[in-house]
Amino acid sequence: MTGHARAPVSAQAPGPVQAPATSSAPVSAKAPASVSARGQVSGKALPASGNVALASSAVVQAALGIEFALSGLNKLADPKYVANFSSFVSANPGSSSGPLSLFVQAIVLPNADLFATVLKITELALGPVLLIGALEIGRRRLSGRLGAAHGYEPALALVAGLAGLTAAGLAFSIFVLMGGVLPTVMPGRAFTTAIPVELLIVPLGLSIAWLEFGRFVVLRRRPAGAMARTDR
């Protein structure tokens, strides 16, 4: 009876073994379709909200570029700028007390002409770099050949990111040199800006640096064809 019960099991054993093989064929056939579908989703262009946010950041970047470009040009146009640099630095409270006082007294003031020239050249360089980076982001919003991807974009994004980081560090140094304090409620400043401009530039510069470094990473990893479809 035991042997009779085993016979049908052994006879039917090949059936279930072969059935998964035939039923697995449609599964394997559907797998490439799902992978292809996922590839199509990841290969689609950025949503309109992402494009708008990137374009809006270009406006902020352009404003910072104009600020530093004009500041550098003002220093270039002032014939007494280098001569007055030492007096300007000494007049600020941060030169005699604070975290930068030792550096200012030991290095900056003894080499005032050098630091004045370096500051002027730095601002003259930061302005155009930030402006060109902003214009490049705006250009990629366009369609057709005018908005096509180019191989220089990763390098430009990297340089613009460094410019944003430098702008934030320079603005914060000036804020500390001027003896700036964190903004608080002050009735005497009811008709002035609550946040000093130098301090306000710091988060804006850091945001631009973050944006451009992110663009650099994405643009560097993708070929020109993929950049043309997505990373604009």
mmCIF file of C-alpha atoms in Angstrom:
data_model
loop_
_atom_site.group_PDB
_atom_site.id
_atom_site.type_symbol
_atom_site.label_atom_id
_atom_site.label_comp_id
_atom_site.label_asym_id
_atom_site.label_seq_id
_atom_site.Cartn_x
_atom_site.Cartn_y
_atom_site.Cartn_z
ATOM 1 C CA MET A 1 0.000 0.000 0.000
ATOM 2 C CA THR A 2 2.932 2.224 0.707
ATOM 3 C CA GLY A 3 4.522 1.332 -2.618
ATOM 4 C CA HIS A 4 1.205 1.924 -4.452
ATOM 5 C CA ALA A 5 0.925 5.384 -2.864
ATOM 6 C CA ARG A 6 4.420 6.306 -3.972
ATOM 7 C CA ALA A 7 3.898 5.339 -7.611
ATOM 8 C CA PRO A 8 1.511 8.201 -8.554
ATOM 9 C CA VAL A 9 3.756 10.679 -6.776
ATOM 10 C CA SER A 10 6.830 9.586 -8.773
ATOM 11 C CA ALA A 11 4.801 9.513 -11.972
ATOM 12 C CA GLN A 12 3.483 13.010 -11.468
ATOM 13 C CA ALA A 13 6.781 14.448 -10.245
ATOM 14 C CA PRO A 14 8.002 15.536 -13.718
ATOM 15 C CA GLY A 15 4.780 17.522 -14.244
ATOM 16 C CA PRO A 16 5.306 20.071 -11.468
ATOM 17 C CA VAL A 17 9.004 20.278 -12.265
ATOM 18 C CA GLN A 18 8.311 21.220 -15.883
ATOM 19 C CA ALA A 19 5.410 23.578 -15.078
ATOM 20 C CA PRO A 20 7.564 26.279 -13.419
ATOM 21 C CA ALA A 21 9.858 26.204 -16.438
ATOM 22 C CA THR A 22 6.999 27.015 -18.813
ATOM 23 C CA SER A 23 5.375 29.504 -16.436
ATOM 24 C CA SER A 24 8.705 31.253 -15.810
ATOM 25 C CA ALA A 25 9.046 32.146 -19.473
ATOM 26 C CA PRO A 26 6.451 34.951 -19.340
ATOM 27 C CA VAL A 27 8.064 36.239 -16.124
ATOM 28 C CA SER A 28 11.487 36.506 -17.756
ATOM 29 C CA ALA A 29 9.898 38.141 -20.776
ATOM 30 C CA LYS A 30 8.229 40.805 -18.614
ATOM 31 C CA ALA A 31 11.407 41.654 -16.654
ATOM 32 C CA PRO A 32 13.080 43.695 -19.432
ATOM 33 C CA ALA A 33 9.857 45.649 -19.900
ATOM 34 C CA SER A 34 9.790 46.721 -16.258
ATOM 35 C CA VAL A 35 13.481 47.653 -16.356
ATOM 36 C CA SER A 36 12.882 49.633 -19.534
ATOM 37 C CA ALA A 37 9.952 51.400 -17.914
ATOM 38 C CA ARG A 38 12.086 52.395 -14.959
ATOM 39 C CA GLY A 39 14.744 53.653 -17.335
ATOM 40 C CA GLN A 40 12.209 55.776 -19.165
ATOM 41 C CA VAL A 41 11.016 57.313 -15.901
ATOM 42 C CA SER A 42 14.554 58.154 -14.757
ATOM 43 C CA GLY A 43 15.419 59.507 -18.191
ATOM 44 C CA LYS A 44 12.582 62.022 -18.296
ATOM 45 C CA ALA A 45 13.277 65.713 -18.005
ATOM 46 C CA LEU A 46 13.166 67.480 -14.675
ATOM 47 C CA PRO A 47 9.705 68.568 -13.541
ATOM 48 C CA ALA A 48 8.686 72.158 -14.192
ATOM 49 C CA SER A 49 8.966 72.960 -10.479
ATOM 50 C CA GLY A 50 12.615 71.883 -10.485
ATOM 51 C CA ASN A 51 13.353 74.020 -13.531
ATOM 52 C CA VAL A 52 11.640 77.040 -11.989
ATOM 53 C CA ALA A 53 13.602 76.640 -8.754
ATOM 54 C CA LEU A 54 16.884 76.417 -10.650
ATOM 55 C CA ALA A 55 16.004 79.473 -12.725
ATOM 56 C CA SER A 56 15.090 81.392 -9.564
ATOM 57 C CA SER A 57 18.459 80.554 -8.034
ATOM 58 C CA ALA A 58 20.099 81.988 -11.144
ATOM 59 C CA VAL A 59 18.424 85.330 -10.391
ATOM 60 C CA VAL A 60 19.937 85.325 -6.881
ATOM 61 C CA GLN A 61 23.317 84.346 -8.304
ATOM 62 C CA ALA A 62 23.133 87.149 -10.864
ATOM 63 C CA ALA A 63 22.313 89.661 -8.113
ATOM 64 C CA LEU A 64 25.378 88.557 -6.146
ATOM 65 C CA GLY A 65 27.469 88.785 -9.297
ATOM 66 C CA ILE A 66 26.325 92.345 -9.916
ATOM 67 C CA GLU A 67 27.014 93.263 -6.279
ATOM 68 C CA PHE A 68 30.612 92.048 -6.354
ATOM 69 C CA ALA A 69 31.279 93.333 -9.862
ATOM 70 C CA LEU A 70 30.121 96.849 -8.958
ATOM 71 C CA SER A 71 31.992 96.735 -5.651
ATOM 72 C CA GLY A 72 35.206 95.838 -7.456
ATOM 73 C CA LEU A 73 34.642 98.503 -10.099
ATOM 74 C CA ASN A 74 34.047 101.099 -7.384
ATOM 75 C CA LYS A 75 37.400 100.236 -5.846
ATOM 76 C CA LEU A 76 39.043 100.349 -9.268
ATOM 77 C CA ALA A 77 37.574 103.780 -10.028
ATOM 78 C CA ASP A 78 38.605 105.276 -6.678
ATOM 79 C CA PRO A 79 42.143 106.698 -7.018
ATOM 80 C CA LYS A 80 42.537 106.877 -3.233
ATOM 81 C CA TYR A 81 41.234 103.389 -2.509
ATOM 82 C CA VAL A 82 44.597 101.779 -1.742
ATOM 83 C CA ALA A 83 45.724 104.759 0.340
ATOM 84 C CA ASN A 84 42.483 104.762 2.374
ATOM 85 C CA PHE A 85 42.338 100.996 2.861
ATOM 86 C CA SER A 86 44.471 101.058 6.009
ATOM 87 C CA SER A 87 42.345 103.823 7.544
ATOM 88 C CA PHE A 88 39.142 101.937 6.769
ATOM 89 C CA VAL A 89 40.383 98.730 8.356
ATOM 90 C CA SER A 90 41.740 100.491 11.456
ATOM 91 C CA ALA A 91 38.494 102.393 11.985
ATOM 92 C CA ASN A 92 36.425 99.232 12.352
ATOM 93 C CA PRO A 93 36.081 97.702 15.843
ATOM 94 C CA GLY A 94 36.965 94.229 14.593
ATOM 95 C CA SER A 95 40.546 95.314 13.940
ATOM 96 C CA SER A 96 41.278 95.893 17.641
ATOM 97 C CA SER A 97 39.060 93.243 19.244
ATOM 98 C CA GLY A 98 37.426 90.066 18.092
ATOM 99 C CA PRO A 99 38.508 86.898 16.298
ATOM 100 C CA LEU A 100 40.210 88.741 13.417
ATOM 101 C CA SER A 101 42.039 91.394 15.464
ATOM 102 C CA LEU A 102 45.324 89.499 15.777
ATOM 103 C CA PHE A 103 45.373 88.675 12.064
ATOM 104 C CA VAL A 104 44.546 92.258 11.122
ATOM 105 C CA GLN A 105 47.193 93.808 13.373
ATOM 106 C CA ALA A 106 49.968 91.347 12.547
ATOM 107 C CA ILE A 107 49.408 90.729 8.822
ATOM 108 C CA VAL A 108 46.782 92.925 7.160
ATOM 109 C CA LEU A 109 47.795 96.402 8.348
ATOM 110 C CA PRO A 110 51.549 95.925 7.785
ATOM 111 C CA ASN A 111 50.713 94.822 4.217
ATOM 112 C CA ALA A 112 47.745 97.097 3.611
ATOM 113 C CA ASP A 113 48.597 97.859 -0.029
ATOM 114 C CA LEU A 114 48.845 94.168 -0.878
ATOM 115 C CA PHE A 115 45.563 93.233 0.811
ATOM 116 C CA ALA A 116 43.794 96.201 -0.754
ATOM 117 C CA THR A 117 44.878 95.052 -4.198
ATOM 118 C CA VAL A 118 43.960 91.428 -3.485
ATOM 119 C CA LEU A 119 40.496 92.449 -2.279
ATOM 120 C CA LYS A 120 39.903 94.553 -5.376
ATOM 121 C CA ILE A 121 41.031 91.812 -7.764
ATOM 122 C CA THR A 122 39.003 89.198 -5.895
ATOM 123 C CA GLU A 123 35.789 91.183 -6.187
ATOM 124 C CA LEU A 124 36.473 91.962 -9.835
ATOM 125 C CA ALA A 125 36.857 88.219 -10.475
ATOM 126 C CA LEU A 126 33.913 87.031 -8.359
ATOM 127 C CA GLY A 127 31.385 89.289 -10.051
ATOM 128 C CA PRO A 128 31.858 88.078 -13.648
ATOM 129 C CA VAL A 129 32.189 84.430 -12.604
ATOM 130 C CA LEU A 130 28.897 84.514 -10.701
ATOM 131 C CA LEU A 131 27.208 86.367 -13.556
ATOM 132 C CA ILE A 132 28.462 83.936 -16.191
ATOM 133 C CA GLY A 133 27.332 80.990 -14.051
ATOM 134 C CA ALA A 134 23.876 82.540 -13.697
ATOM 135 C CA LEU A 135 23.640 83.209 -17.435
ATOM 136 C CA GLU A 136 24.661 79.613 -18.128
ATOM 137 C CA ILE A 137 21.842 78.306 -15.929
ATOM 138 C CA GLY A 138 19.453 80.607 -17.767
ATOM 139 C CA ARG A 139 20.753 79.477 -21.148
ATOM 140 C CA ARG A 140 20.059 75.843 -20.305
ATOM 141 C CA ARG A 141 16.420 76.763 -19.749
ATOM 142 C CA LEU A 142 16.135 77.535 -23.466
ATOM 143 C CA SER A 143 15.229 75.010 -26.131
ATOM 144 C CA GLY A 144 16.925 74.181 -29.389
ATOM 145 C CA ARG A 145 20.587 74.658 -30.214
ATOM 146 C CA LEU A 146 20.878 77.719 -27.988
ATOM 147 C CA GLY A 147 20.167 75.612 -24.900
ATOM 148 C CA ALA A 148 22.240 72.591 -25.953
ATOM 149 C CA ALA A 149 24.658 70.925 -23.532
ATOM 150 C CA HIS A 150 28.385 71.629 -23.795
ATOM 151 C CA GLY A 151 31.474 70.005 -22.361
ATOM 152 C CA TYR A 152 32.578 73.091 -20.440
ATOM 153 C CA GLU A 153 29.537 73.068 -18.140
ATOM 154 C CA PRO A 154 31.004 70.922 -15.309
ATOM 155 C CA ALA A 155 34.121 73.116 -15.078
ATOM 156 C CA LEU A 156 32.051 76.300 -15.111
ATOM 157 C CA ALA A 157 29.762 74.943 -12.384
ATOM 158 C CA LEU A 158 32.785 74.085 -10.240
ATOM 159 C CA VAL A 159 34.323 77.547 -10.658
ATOM 160 C CA ALA A 160 30.982 79.220 -9.930
ATOM 161 C CA GLY A 161 30.616 77.091 -6.793
ATOM 162 C CA LEU A 162 34.052 78.182 -5.584
ATOM 163 C CA ALA A 163 33.078 81.781 -6.331
ATOM 164 C CA GLY A 164 29.944 81.467 -4.214
ATOM 165 C CA LEU A 165 31.941 79.978 -1.358
ATOM 166 C CA THR A 166 34.549 82.745 -1.616
ATOM 167 C CA ALA A 167 31.848 85.402 -1.680
ATOM 168 C CA ALA A 168 30.317 84.017 1.517
ATOM 169 C CA GLY A 169 33.690 83.893 3.277
ATOM 170 C CA LEU A 170 34.640 87.398 2.163
ATOM 171 C CA ALA A 171 31.305 88.875 3.250
ATOM 172 C CA PHE A 172 31.510 87.173 6.641
ATOM 173 C CA SER A 173 35.066 88.457 7.170
ATOM 174 C CA ILE A 174 33.938 92.020 6.474
ATOM 175 C CA PHE A 175 30.962 91.530 8.803
ATOM 176 C CA VAL A 176 33.267 90.416 11.634
ATOM 177 C CA LEU A 177 35.756 93.205 10.876
ATOM 178 C CA MET A 178 32.995 95.785 11.172
ATOM 179 C CA GLY A 179 32.105 94.414 14.605
ATOM 180 C CA GLY A 180 28.789 93.076 13.444
ATOM 181 C CA VAL A 181 26.468 91.268 15.833
ATOM 182 C CA LEU A 182 23.688 88.819 15.146
ATOM 183 C CA PRO A 183 20.420 90.576 14.278
ATOM 184 C CA THR A 184 18.019 91.167 17.165
ATOM 185 C CA VAL A 185 14.959 93.313 17.831
ATOM 186 C CA MET A 186 16.232 96.886 17.948
ATOM 187 C CA PRO A 187 13.685 99.755 18.007
ATOM 188 C CA GLY A 188 16.331 102.174 16.716
ATOM 189 C CA ARG A 189 16.528 100.221 13.445
ATOM 190 C CA ALA A 190 12.859 100.447 12.584
ATOM 191 C CA PHE A 191 13.652 102.138 9.257
ATOM 192 C CA THR A 192 16.804 100.208 8.364
ATOM 193 C CA THR A 193 17.476 96.630 7.351
ATOM 194 C CA ALA A 194 17.223 94.169 10.226
ATOM 195 C CA ILE A 195 20.033 92.015 8.809
ATOM 196 C CA PRO A 196 23.266 93.711 7.678
ATOM 197 C CA VAL A 197 23.963 93.260 3.985
ATOM 198 C CA GLU A 198 27.322 91.590 4.677
ATOM 199 C CA LEU A 199 25.647 88.966 6.848
ATOM 200 C CA LEU A 200 22.822 88.481 4.358
ATOM 201 C CA ILE A 201 25.297 87.693 1.583
ATOM 202 C CA VAL A 202 26.721 84.783 3.590
ATOM 203 C CA PRO A 203 23.763 82.353 3.263
ATOM 204 C CA LEU A 204 23.164 83.486 -0.305
ATOM 205 C CA GLY A 205 26.758 82.713 -1.237
ATOM 206 C CA LEU A 206 26.614 79.352 0.513
ATOM 207 C CA SER A 207 23.376 78.505 -1.309
ATOM 208 C CA ILE A 208 24.935 79.351 -4.666
ATOM 209 C CA ALA A 209 27.978 77.244 -3.801
ATOM 210 C CA TRP A 210 25.761 74.300 -2.831
ATOM 211 C CA LEU A 211 23.750 74.624 -6.039
ATOM 212 C CA GLU A 212 26.760 74.892 -8.328
ATOM 213 C CA PHE A 213 28.678 72.075 -6.640
ATOM 214 C CA GLY A 214 25.579 69.899 -7.023
ATOM 215 C CA ARG A 215 25.360 70.793 -10.712
ATOM 216 C CA PHE A 216 29.048 69.989 -11.099
ATOM 217 C CA VAL A 217 28.607 66.499 -9.634
ATOM 218 C CA VAL A 218 25.590 65.742 -11.828
ATOM 219 C CA LEU A 219 27.050 67.192 -15.036
ATOM 220 C CA ARG A 220 30.362 65.399 -14.550
ATOM 221 C CA ARG A 221 28.723 61.984 -14.217
ATOM 222 C CA ARG A 222 26.426 62.188 -17.227
ATOM 223 C CA PRO A 223 27.224 62.276 -20.933
ATOM 224 C CA ALA A 224 26.251 65.229 -23.080
ATOM 225 C CA GLY A 225 23.194 63.440 -24.487
ATOM 226 C CA ALA A 226 21.795 62.749 -21.031
ATOM 227 C CA MET A 227 22.525 66.323 -19.910
ATOM 228 C CA ALA A 228 20.586 67.660 -22.844
ATOM 229 C CA ARG A 229 17.495 65.762 -21.737
ATOM 230 C CA THR A 230 17.647 66.115 -17.963
ATOM 231 C CA ASP A 231 20.184 68.309 -16.175
ATOM 232 C CA ARG A 232 19.250 71.728 -17.379
#
